[in-house]
Coordinates of C-alpha atoms in Angstrom, one line a residue:
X1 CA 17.4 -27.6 -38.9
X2 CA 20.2 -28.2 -36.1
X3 CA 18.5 -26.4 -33.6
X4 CA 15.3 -24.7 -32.7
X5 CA 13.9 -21.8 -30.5
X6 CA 12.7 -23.1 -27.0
X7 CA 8.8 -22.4 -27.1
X8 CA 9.2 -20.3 -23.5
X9 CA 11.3 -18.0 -24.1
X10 CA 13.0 -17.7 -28.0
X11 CA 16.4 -18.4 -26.9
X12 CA 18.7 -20.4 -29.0
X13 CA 18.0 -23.9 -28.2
X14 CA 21.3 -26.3 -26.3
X15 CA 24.1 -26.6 -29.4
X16 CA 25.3 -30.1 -30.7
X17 CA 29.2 -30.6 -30.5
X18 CA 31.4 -32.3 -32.7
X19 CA 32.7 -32.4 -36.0
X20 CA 30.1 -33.3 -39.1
X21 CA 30.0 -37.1 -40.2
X22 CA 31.8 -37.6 -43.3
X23 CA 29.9 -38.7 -46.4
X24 CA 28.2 -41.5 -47.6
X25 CA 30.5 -43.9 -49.8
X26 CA 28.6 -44.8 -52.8
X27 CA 28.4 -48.2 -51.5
X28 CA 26.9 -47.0 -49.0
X29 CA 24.5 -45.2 -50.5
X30 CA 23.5 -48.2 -52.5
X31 CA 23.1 -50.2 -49.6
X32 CA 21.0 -48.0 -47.8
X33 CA 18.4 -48.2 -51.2
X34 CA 19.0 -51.9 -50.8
X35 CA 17.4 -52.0 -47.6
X36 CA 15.0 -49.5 -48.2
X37 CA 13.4 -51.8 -51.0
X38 CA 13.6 -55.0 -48.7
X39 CA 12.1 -52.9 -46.0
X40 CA 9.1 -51.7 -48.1
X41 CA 8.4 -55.3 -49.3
X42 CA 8.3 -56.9 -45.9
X43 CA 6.2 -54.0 -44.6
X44 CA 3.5 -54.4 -47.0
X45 CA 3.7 -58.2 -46.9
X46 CA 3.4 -58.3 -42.9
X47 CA -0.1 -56.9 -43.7
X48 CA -1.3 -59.1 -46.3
X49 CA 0.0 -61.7 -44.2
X50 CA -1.9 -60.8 -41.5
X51 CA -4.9 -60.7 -43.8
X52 CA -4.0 -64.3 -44.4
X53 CA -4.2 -65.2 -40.9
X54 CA -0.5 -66.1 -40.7
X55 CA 0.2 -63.3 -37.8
X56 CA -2.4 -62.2 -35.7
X57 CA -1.6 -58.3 -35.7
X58 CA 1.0 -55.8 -37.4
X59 CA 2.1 -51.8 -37.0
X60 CA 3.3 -51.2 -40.5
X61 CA 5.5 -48.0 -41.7
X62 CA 4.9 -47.2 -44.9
X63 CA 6.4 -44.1 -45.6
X64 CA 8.8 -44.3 -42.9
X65 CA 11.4 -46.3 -44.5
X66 CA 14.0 -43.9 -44.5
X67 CA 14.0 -42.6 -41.0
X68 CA 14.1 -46.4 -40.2
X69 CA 16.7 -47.4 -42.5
X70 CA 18.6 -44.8 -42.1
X71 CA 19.0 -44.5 -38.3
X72 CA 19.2 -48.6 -38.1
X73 CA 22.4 -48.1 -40.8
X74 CA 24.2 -45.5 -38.5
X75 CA 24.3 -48.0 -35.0
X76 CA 27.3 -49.7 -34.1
X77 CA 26.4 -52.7 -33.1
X78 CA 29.7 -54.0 -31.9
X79 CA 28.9 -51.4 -28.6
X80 CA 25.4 -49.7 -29.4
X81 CA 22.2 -50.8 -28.1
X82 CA 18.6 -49.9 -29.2
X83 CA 15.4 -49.7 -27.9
X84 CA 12.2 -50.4 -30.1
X85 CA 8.4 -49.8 -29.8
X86 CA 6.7 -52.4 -32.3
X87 CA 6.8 -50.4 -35.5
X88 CA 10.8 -50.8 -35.9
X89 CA 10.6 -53.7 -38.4
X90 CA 13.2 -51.3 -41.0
X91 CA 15.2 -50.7 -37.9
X92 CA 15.9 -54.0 -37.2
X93 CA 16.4 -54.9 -40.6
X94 CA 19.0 -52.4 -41.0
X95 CA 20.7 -53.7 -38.3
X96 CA 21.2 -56.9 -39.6
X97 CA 18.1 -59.3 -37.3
X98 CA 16.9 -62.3 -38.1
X99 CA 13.5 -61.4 -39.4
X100 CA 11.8 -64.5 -38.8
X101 CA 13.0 -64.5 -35.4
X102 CA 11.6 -60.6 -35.5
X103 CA 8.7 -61.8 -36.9
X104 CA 8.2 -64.6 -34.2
X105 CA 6.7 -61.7 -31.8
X106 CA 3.9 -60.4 -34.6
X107 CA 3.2 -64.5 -34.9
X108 CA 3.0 -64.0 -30.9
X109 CA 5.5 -67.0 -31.0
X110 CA 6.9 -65.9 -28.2
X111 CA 7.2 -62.2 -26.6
X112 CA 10.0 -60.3 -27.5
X113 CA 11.2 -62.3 -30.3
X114 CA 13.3 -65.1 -30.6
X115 CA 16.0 -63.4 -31.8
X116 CA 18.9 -62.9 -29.1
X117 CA 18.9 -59.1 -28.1
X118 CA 22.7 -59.3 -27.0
X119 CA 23.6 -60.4 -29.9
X120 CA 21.5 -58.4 -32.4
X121 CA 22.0 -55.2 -30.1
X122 CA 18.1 -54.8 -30.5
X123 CA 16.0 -54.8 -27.5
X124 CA 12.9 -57.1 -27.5
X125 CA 10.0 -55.0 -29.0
X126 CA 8.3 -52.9 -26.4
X127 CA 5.1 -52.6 -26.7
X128 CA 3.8 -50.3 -24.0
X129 CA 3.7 -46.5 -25.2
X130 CA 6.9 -45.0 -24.2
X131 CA 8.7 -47.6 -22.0
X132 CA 11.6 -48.6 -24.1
X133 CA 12.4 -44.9 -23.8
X134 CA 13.1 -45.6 -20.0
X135 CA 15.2 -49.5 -20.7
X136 CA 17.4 -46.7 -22.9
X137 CA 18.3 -44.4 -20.4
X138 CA 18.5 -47.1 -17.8
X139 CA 21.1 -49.1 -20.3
X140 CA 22.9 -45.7 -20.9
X141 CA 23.4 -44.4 -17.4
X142 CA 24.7 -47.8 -16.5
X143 CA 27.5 -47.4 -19.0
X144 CA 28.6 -44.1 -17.7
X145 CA 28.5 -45.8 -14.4
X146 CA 30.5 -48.9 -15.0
X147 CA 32.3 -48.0 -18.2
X148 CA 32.6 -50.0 -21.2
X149 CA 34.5 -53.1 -20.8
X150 CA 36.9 -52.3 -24.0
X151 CA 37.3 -48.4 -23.5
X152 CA 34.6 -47.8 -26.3
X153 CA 31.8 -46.4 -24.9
X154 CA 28.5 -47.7 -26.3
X155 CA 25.3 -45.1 -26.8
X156 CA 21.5 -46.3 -26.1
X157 CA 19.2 -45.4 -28.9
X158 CA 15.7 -44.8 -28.4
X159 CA 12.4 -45.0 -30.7
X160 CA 9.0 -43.5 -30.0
X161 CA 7.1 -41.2 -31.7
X162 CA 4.9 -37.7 -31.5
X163 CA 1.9 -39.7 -29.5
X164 CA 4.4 -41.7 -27.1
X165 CA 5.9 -38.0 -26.4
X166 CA 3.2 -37.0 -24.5
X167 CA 4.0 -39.7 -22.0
X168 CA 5.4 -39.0 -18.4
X169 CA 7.9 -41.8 -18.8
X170 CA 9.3 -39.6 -22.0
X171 CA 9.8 -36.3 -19.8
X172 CA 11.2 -38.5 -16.7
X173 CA 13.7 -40.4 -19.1
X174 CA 14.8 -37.2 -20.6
X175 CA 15.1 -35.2 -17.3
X176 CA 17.1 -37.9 -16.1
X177 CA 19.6 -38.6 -18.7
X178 CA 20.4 -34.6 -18.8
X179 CA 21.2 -34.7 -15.6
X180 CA 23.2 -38.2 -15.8
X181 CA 24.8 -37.0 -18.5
X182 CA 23.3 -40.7 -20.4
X183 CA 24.7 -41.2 -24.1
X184 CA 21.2 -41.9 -25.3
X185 CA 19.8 -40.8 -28.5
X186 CA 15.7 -40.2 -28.2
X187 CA 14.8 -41.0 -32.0
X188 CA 11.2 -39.3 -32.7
X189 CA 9.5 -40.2 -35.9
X190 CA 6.9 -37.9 -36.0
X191 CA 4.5 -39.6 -38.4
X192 CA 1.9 -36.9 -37.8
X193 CA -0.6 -39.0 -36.1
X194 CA -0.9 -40.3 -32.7
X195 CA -3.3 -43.5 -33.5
X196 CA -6.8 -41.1 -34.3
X197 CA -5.3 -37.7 -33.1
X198 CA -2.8 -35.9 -35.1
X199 CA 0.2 -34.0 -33.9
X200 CA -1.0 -30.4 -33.9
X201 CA -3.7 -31.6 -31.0
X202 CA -2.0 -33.4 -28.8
X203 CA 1.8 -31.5 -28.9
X204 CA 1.8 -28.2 -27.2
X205 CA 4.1 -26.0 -29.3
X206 CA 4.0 -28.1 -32.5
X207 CA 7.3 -29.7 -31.8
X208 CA 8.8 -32.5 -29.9
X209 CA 12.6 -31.2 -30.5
X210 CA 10.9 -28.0 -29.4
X211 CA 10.6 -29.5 -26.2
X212 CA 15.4 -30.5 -25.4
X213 CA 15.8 -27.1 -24.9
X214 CA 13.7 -27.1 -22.1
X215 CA 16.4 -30.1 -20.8
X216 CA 19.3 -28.7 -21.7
X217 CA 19.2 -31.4 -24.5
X218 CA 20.6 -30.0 -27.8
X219 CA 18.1 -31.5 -30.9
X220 CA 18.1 -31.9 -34.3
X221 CA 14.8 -31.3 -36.2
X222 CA 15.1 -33.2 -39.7
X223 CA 13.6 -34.3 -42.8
X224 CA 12.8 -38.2 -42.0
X225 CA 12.4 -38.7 -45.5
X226 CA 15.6 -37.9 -46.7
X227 CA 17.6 -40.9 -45.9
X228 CA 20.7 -39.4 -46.5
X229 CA 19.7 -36.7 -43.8
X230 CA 18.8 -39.2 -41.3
X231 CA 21.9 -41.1 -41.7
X232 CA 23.9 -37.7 -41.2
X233 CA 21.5 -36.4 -38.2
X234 CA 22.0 -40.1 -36.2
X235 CA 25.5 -40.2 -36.7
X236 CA 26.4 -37.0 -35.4
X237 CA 24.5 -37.9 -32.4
X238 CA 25.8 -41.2 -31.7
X239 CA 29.5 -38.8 -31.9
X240 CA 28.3 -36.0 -29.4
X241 CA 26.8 -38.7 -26.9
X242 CA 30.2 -41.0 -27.0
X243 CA 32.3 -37.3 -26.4
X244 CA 30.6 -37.7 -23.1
X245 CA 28.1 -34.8 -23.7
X246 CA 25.0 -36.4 -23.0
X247 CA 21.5 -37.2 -24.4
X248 CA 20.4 -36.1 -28.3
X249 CA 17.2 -35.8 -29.4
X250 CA 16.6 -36.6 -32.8
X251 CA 12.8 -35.7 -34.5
X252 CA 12.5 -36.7 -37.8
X253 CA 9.5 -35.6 -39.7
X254 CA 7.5 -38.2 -41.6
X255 CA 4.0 -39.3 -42.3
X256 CA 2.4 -42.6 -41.7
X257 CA 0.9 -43.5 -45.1
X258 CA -1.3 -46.2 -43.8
X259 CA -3.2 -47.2 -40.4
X260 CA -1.7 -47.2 -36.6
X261 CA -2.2 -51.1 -37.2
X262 CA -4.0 -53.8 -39.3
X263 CA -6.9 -53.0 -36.6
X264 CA -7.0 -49.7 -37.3
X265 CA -9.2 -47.8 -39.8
X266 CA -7.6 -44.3 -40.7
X267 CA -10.7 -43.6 -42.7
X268 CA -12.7 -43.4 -39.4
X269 CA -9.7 -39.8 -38.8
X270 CA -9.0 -39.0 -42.0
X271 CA -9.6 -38.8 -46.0
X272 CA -7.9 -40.3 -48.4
X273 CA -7.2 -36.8 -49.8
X274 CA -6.0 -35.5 -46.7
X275 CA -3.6 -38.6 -46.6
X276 CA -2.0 -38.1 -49.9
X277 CA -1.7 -34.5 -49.6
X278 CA -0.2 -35.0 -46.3
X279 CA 2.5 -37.8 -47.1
X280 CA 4.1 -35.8 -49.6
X281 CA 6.7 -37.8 -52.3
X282 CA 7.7 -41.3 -51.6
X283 CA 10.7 -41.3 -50.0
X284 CA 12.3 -44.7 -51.7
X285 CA 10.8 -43.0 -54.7
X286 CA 13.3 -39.6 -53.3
X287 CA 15.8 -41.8 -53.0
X288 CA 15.8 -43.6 -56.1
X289 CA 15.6 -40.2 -58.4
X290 CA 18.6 -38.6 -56.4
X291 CA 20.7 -42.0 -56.9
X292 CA 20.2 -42.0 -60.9
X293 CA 20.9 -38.4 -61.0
X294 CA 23.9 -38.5 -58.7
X295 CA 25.2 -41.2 -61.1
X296 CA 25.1 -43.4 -58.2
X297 CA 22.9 -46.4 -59.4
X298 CA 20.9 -47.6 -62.8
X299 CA 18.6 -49.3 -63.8
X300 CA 20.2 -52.7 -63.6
X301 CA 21.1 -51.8 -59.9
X302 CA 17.3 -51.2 -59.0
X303 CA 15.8 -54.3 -60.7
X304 CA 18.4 -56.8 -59.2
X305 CA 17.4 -54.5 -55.5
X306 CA 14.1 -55.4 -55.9
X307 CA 14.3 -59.1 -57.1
X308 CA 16.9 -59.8 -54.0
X309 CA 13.8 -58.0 -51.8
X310 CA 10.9 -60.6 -53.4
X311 CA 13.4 -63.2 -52.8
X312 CA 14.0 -62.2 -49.1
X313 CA 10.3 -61.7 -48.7
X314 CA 9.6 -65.6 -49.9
X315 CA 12.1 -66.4 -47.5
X316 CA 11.0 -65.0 -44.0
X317 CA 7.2 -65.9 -45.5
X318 CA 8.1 -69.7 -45.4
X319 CA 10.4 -69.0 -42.0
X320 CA 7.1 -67.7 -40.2
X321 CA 5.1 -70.4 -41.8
X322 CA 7.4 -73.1 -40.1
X323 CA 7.6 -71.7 -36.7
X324 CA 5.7 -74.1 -34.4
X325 CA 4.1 -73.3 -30.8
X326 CA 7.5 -72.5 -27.6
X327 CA 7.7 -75.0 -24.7
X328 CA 6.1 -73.9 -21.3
X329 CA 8.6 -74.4 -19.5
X330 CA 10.8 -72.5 -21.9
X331 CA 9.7 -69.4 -19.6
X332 CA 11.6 -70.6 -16.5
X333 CA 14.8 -70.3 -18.9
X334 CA 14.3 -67.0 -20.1
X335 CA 11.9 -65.1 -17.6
X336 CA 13.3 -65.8 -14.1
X337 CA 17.3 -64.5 -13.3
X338 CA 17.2 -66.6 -10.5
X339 CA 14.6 -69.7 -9.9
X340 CA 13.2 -70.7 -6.3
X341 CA 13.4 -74.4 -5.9
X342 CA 9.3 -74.5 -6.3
X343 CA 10.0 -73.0 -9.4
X344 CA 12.6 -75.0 -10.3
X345 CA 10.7 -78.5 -9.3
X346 CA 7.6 -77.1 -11.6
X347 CA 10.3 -76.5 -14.5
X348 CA 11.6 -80.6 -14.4
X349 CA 7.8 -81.6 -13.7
X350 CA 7.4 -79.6 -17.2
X351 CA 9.6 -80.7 -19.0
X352 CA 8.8 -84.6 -17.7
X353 CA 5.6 -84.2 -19.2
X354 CA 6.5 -82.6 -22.4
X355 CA 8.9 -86.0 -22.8
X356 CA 5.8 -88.0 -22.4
X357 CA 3.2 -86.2 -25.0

């Protein structure tokens, strides 16, 4: 749905401007189950390999592929930037990261990743509960503050989910970007649980989109297993923020189909029952169905997907495998703006040693 009631009062919630965004070529649509196959076989891989021992921890998606994917696909990352939590692995694959350098954080390699987030136009992964929700709006505003440097303004996207909503930094962010008028998309993938506690408990009303009116932030409720949808939903935001209208807020409904992380134990919070009935149909399984009745792809098309995704998977296994401990003093390159001369002294007394070892 394109918008909802505001929980206070039943009034029609804030309307999104701008024209529809035009179709999906059929390239396109094959590319998006492309990624969608890559992205479910890295996801389920990260956990086996953290089974292994070869990362130490992991927040898998399954059965979020297509809000991933498909909100990833819409960014333009010649101007946009986005803003992960630590369960963004399709998002950045969409995007076009290195995943081994992605994967570098998980290996706790180094924080943030090694990829470079200028370049990628991904943020390093956030790991505290709602904070890359206020980097987005802080990114944003300074945009609308200092203007693009080519004319093309660039729009912040921001990832949390039904849990993080419940956070102060969420209202504050969203407060202030409807006032500042930030282009900033807040992209919520309600998964239906927050860690133990699932959504009915912990948001009042039932919905986070619910909640823009209350902003004056117009939101878009949608199916974030329709990939196609999402796709749609993100790009129509990315067009009302860069018309200089403001923030969107984006919910797309999911289900996470395994734990909060490979610590976690969903069977402590929930039956297996209760997590089948509750995840509904597999959305690359959606996906695939619509494509061979659409015309759009065969069989042919899916097998060579999914042998390109094993490859890929063989690949970033034997990238993660390689990567070997970062320098110390690595940390006076890319922590400090600006180094006191202590600090600078303790970097060449550093990096004198390391010579030596």
């Amino acid at each position: 749905m394109d918008t909802l009631p505001t929980p206070a009062t039943g009034s029609e919630a804030v309307p999104l401007s701008g024209p529809a965004a035009p179709p999906l070529t059929d390239d396109e649509l094959r590319a998006l189950y492309s990624l969608m196959v890559s992205v479910r076989h890295l996801d389920t891989s990260a956990i086996a390999w953290q089974r292994q021992g070869l990362i130490p921890g992991y927040a898998p998606e399954l059965g979020q592929e297509a809000a991933q994917v498909g909100s990833g696909f819409a960014v333009d990352t010649s101007r946009d930037f986005v803003f992960p939590t630590y369960r963004e692995l399709g998002v950045a694959r969409a995007m076009g990261v290195d995943m081994v350098a992605y994967m570098s954080t998980h290996k706790a390699t180094w924080h943030g990743g090694l990829y470079d987030p200028l370049e990628s136009r991904l943020a390093p992964i956030q790991a505290v509960v709602g904070g890359s929700v206020l980097h987005a709006v802080g990114w944003a505003h300074g945009q609308t503050l200092t203007g693009p440097a080519d004319g093309r303004l660039g729009v912040a996207m921001a990832y949390f989910g039904d849990g993080a909503s419940s956070q102060g930094d969420i209202h504050e962010a969203m407060n202030f970007a409807a006032v500042m008028k930030a282009p900033v998309v807040f992209f919520v993938q309600n998964n239906g649980w927050a860690i133990s506690l699932p959504t009915e408990l912990q948001v009042a009303g039932g919905s986070v989109a619910g909640r823009a009116a209350g902003y004056g932030i117009p939101a878009l409720r949608i199916d974030g297993n329709d990939v196609v949808a999402v796709v749609d939903a993100t790009r129509r935001a990315f067009a009302h923020c860069r018309a200089g209208n403001g923030p969107v807020l984006i919910e797309a409904m999911t289900y996470r189909r395994g734990p909060h992380s490979t610590s976690d134990d969903p069977g402590r919070y929930r039956s297996l029952n209760e997590e089948r009935d509750g995840a509904g149909e597999d959305p690359l399984e959606r996906f695939r169905q619509r494509l061979l009745a659409d015309g759009v792809a065969g069989e042919a098309f899916f097998a060579e997907a999914l042998a390109a995704a094993k490859a890929e998977e063989e690949e970033i296994r034997a990238g993660i495998q390689a990567l070997g401990p970062r320098p110390g003093s690595e940390m006076f390159d890319l922590v400090f703006q600006e180094t006191t001369p202590a600090l600078r002294a303790q970097a060449a007394s550093w990096r004198e040693e390391s010579e030596h070892v």
